[in-house]
Short mmCIF file of C-alpha atoms in Angstrom, two decimals:
data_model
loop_
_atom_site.label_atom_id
_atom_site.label_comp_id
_atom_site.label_asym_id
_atom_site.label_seq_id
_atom_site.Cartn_x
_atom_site.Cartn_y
_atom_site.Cartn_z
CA UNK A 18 -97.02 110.75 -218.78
CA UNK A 19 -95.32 113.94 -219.59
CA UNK A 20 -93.32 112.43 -222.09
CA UNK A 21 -95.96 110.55 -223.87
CA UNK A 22 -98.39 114.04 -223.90
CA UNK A 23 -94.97 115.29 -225.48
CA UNK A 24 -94.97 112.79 -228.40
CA UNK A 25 -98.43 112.63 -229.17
CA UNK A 26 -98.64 116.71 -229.65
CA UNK A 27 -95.65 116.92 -231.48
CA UNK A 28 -96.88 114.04 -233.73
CA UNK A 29 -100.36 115.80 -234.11
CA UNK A 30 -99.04 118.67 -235.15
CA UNK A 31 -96.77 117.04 -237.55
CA UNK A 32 -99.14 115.69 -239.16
CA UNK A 33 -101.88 117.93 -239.03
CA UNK A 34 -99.49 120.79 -240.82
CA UNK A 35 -101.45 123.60 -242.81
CA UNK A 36 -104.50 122.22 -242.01
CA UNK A 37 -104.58 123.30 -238.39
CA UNK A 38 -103.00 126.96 -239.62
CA UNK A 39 -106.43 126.99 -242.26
CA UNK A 40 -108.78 125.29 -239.18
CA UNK A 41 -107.46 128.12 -236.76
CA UNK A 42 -105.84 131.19 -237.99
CA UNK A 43 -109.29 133.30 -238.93
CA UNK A 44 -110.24 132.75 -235.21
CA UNK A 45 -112.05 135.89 -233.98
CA UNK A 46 -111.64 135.03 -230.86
CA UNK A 47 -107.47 134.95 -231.35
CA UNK A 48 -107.13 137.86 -233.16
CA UNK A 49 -108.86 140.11 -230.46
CA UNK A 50 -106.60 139.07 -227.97
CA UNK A 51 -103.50 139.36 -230.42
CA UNK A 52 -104.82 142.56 -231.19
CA UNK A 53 -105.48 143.38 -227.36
CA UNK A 54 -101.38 142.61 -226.51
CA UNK A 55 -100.44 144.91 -229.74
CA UNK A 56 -102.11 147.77 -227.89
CA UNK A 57 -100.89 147.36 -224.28
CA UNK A 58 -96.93 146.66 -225.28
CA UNK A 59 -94.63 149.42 -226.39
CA UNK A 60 -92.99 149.46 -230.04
CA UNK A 61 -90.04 146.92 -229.66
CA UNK A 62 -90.86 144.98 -226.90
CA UNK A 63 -89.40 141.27 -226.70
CA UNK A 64 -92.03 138.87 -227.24
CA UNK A 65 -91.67 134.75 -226.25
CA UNK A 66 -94.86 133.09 -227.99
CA UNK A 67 -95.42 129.79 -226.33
CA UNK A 68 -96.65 126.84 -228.70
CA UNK A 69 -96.36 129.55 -231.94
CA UNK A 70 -97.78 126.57 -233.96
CA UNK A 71 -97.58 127.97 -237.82
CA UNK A 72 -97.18 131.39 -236.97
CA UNK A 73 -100.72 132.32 -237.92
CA UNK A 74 -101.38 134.96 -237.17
CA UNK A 75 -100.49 136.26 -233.65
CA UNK A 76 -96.40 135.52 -234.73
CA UNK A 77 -96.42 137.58 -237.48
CA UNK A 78 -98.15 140.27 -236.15
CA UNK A 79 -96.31 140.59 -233.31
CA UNK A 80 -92.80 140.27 -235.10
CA UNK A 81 -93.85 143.59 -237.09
CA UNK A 82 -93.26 145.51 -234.23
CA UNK A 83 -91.72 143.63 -231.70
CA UNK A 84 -88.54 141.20 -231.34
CA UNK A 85 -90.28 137.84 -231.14
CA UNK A 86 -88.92 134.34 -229.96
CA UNK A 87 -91.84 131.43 -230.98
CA UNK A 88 -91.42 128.15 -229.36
CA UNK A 89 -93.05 125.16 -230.59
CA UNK A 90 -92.57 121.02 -230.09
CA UNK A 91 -93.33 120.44 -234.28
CA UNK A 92 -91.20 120.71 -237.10
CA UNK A 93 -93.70 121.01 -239.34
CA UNK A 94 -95.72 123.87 -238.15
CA UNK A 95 -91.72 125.84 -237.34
CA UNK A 96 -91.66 125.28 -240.64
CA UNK A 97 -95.08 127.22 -241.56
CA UNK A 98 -94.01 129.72 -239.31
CA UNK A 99 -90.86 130.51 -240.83
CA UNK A 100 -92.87 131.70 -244.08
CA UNK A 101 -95.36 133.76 -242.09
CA UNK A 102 -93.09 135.45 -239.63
CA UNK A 103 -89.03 135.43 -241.06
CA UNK A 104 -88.30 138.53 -238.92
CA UNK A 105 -89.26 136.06 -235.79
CA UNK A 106 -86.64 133.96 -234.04
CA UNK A 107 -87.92 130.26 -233.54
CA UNK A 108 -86.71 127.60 -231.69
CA UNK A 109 -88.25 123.82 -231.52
CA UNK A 110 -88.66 123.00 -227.79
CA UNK A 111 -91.00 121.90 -225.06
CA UNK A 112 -92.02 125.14 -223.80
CA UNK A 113 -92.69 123.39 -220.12
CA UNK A 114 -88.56 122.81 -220.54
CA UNK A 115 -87.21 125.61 -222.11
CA UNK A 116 -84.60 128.02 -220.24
CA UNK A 117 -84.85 132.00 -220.82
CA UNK A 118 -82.80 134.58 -218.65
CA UNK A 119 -84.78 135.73 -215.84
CA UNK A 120 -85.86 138.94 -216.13
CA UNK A 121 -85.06 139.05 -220.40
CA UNK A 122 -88.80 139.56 -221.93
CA UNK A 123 -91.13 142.14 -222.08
CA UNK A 124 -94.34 139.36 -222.28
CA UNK A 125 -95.40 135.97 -222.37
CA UNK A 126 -97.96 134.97 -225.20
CA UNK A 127 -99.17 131.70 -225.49
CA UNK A 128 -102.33 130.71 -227.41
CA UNK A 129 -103.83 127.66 -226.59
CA UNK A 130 -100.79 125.77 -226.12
CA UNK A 131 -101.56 125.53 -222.13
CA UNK A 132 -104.18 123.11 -223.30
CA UNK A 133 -101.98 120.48 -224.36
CA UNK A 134 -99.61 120.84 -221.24
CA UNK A 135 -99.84 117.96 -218.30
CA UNK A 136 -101.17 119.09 -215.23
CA UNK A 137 -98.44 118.40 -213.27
CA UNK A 138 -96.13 120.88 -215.04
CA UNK A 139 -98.98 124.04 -215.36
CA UNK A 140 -97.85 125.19 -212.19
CA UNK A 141 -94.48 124.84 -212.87
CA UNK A 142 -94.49 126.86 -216.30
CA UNK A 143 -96.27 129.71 -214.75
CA UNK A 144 -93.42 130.25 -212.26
CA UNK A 145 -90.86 130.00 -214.94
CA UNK A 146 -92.87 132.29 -217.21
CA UNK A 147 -92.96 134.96 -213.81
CA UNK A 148 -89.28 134.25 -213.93
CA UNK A 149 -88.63 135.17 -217.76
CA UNK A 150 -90.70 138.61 -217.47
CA UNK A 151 -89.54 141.89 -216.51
CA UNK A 152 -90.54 143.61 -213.77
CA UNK A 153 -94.20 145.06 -215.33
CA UNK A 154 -93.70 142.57 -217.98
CA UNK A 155 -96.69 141.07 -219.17
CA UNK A 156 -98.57 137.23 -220.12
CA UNK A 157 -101.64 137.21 -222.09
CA UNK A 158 -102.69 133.37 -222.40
CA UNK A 159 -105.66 131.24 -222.67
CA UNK A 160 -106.70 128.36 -220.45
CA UNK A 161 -109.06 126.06 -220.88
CA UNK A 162 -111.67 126.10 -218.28
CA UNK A 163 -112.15 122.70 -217.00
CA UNK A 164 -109.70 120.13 -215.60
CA UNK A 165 -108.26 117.91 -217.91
CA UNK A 166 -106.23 114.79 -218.83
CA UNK A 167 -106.39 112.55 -221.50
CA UNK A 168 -105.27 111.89 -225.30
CA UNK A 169 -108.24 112.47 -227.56
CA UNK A 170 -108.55 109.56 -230.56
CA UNK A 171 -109.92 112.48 -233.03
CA UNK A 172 -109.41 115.89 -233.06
CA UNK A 173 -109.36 117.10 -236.17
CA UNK A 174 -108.45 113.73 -237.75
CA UNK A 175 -105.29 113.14 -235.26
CA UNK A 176 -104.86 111.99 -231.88
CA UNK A 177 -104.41 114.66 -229.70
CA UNK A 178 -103.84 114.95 -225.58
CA UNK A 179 -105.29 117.46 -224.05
CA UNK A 180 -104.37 118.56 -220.19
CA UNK A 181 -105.52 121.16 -217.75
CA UNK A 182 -105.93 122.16 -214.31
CA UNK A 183 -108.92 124.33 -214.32
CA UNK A 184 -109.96 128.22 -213.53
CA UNK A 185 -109.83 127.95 -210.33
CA UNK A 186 -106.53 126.15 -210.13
CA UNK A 187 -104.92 128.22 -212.82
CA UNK A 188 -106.01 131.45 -210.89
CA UNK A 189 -103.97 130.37 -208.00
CA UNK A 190 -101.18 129.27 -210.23
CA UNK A 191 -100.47 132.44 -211.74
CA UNK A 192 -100.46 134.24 -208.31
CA UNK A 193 -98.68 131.57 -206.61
CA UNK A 194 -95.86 132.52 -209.26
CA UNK A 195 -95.91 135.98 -207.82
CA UNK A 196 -98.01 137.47 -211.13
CA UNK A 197 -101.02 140.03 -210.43
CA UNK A 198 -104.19 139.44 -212.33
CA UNK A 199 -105.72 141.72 -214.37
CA UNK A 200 -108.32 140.16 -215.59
CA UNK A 201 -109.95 136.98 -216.40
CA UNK A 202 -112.11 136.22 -218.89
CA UNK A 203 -114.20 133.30 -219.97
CA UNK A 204 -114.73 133.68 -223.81
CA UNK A 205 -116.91 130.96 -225.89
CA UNK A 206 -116.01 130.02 -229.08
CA UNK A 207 -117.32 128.62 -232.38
CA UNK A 208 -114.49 125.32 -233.23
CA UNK A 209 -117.28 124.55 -236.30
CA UNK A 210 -120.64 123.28 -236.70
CA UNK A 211 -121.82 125.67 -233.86
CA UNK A 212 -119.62 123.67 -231.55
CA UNK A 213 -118.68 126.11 -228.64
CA UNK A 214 -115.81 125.77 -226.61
CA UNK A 215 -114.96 128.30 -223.66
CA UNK A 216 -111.74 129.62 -222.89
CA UNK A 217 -110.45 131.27 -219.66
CA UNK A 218 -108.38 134.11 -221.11
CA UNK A 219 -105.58 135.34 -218.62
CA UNK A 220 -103.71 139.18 -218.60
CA UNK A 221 -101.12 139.26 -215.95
CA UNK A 222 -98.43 141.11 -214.92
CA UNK A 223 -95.51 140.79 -212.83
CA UNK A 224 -95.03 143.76 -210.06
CA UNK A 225 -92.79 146.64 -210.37
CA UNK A 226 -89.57 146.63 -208.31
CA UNK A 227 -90.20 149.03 -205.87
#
């Protein structure tokens, strides 16, 4: 199943190409909480932004004042984000696979992306993500509220698979992985048409050595 959630992303986003950075990148909603992790990280922080997509816009803002590593299944959109962040490192991956020295970053960013992750693997990329951060380092994410588990025939003219364990499940993810939450937030948001769609929206942090 994992595998086959793999390919059909990676082929949506293929094919989907500017059009999702157009659909997406004037979010409201994104750019607050891009904005949010600008202010609470320190001037040259090392960034890892999970599912980067085309860079737009929380890559490029973040690689003008931070190192920053995006991470993303498609060529296509890598390719988008090259042009809108060059200063950024990027690597294609499955960012439930990818390897990072523990204790390398400064934070975790990942926008989205946890929606199209398998349930069986949420838990899992939480504990790795623990792993990567510093002690104090920090993840800002969003979560989609609801279980979920199944390939979408259109979304936004592609097939699409969606996965997700839920707020209460993903609350007792992140501190099974040793993280502290600092807050959890359930935001709406307009996807078109007045279509609203809510978002859990996740700051954690990993304790201080003491």
């Amino acid at each position: 199943m994992v595998s086959e959630a793999r390919r059909l992303v990676q082929a949506g986003y293929d094919a989907l190409g500017p059009r999702y950075r157009d659909w997406s990148s004037g979010s409201p909603v994104r750019l607050h909480f891009v904005d949010e992790l600008l202010r609470l990280l320190p001037t040259g922080s090392t960034v890892v932004d999970l599912g980067c997509g085309s860079g737009e816009p929380v890559t490029r803002l973040l690689s003008v004042r931070h190192r920053v590593l995006g991470v993303d299944l498609s060529r296509v959109q890598l390719r988008l984000a090259r042009q809108a962040a060059p200063r950024a490192a990027l690597v294609r991956a499955d960012m439930t696979e990818i390897a990072l020295r523990p204790e390398s970053v400064d934070a975790v960013a990942s926008f989205y992306a946890f929606g199209h992750v398998p349930p069986a693997v949420h838990a899992s990329l939480l504990c790795s993500i623990a792993s990567w951060l510093r002690p104090g380092g920090l993840l800002l994410t969003s979560t989609p509220v609801t279980a979920d588990d199944e390939t979408a025939p259109d979304w936004l003219g592609v097939p699409m698979y969606f996965g997700a364990i839920g707020e209460r499940a993903t609350r007792h993810a992140i501190e099974a992985a040793g993280l502290h939450l600092d807050a959890a937030l359930l935001v709406a948001e307009d996807e078109g048409n007045g279509h609203l769609v809510r978002f859990l929206w996740i700051t954690a942090h990993k304790p201080a050595e003491t």
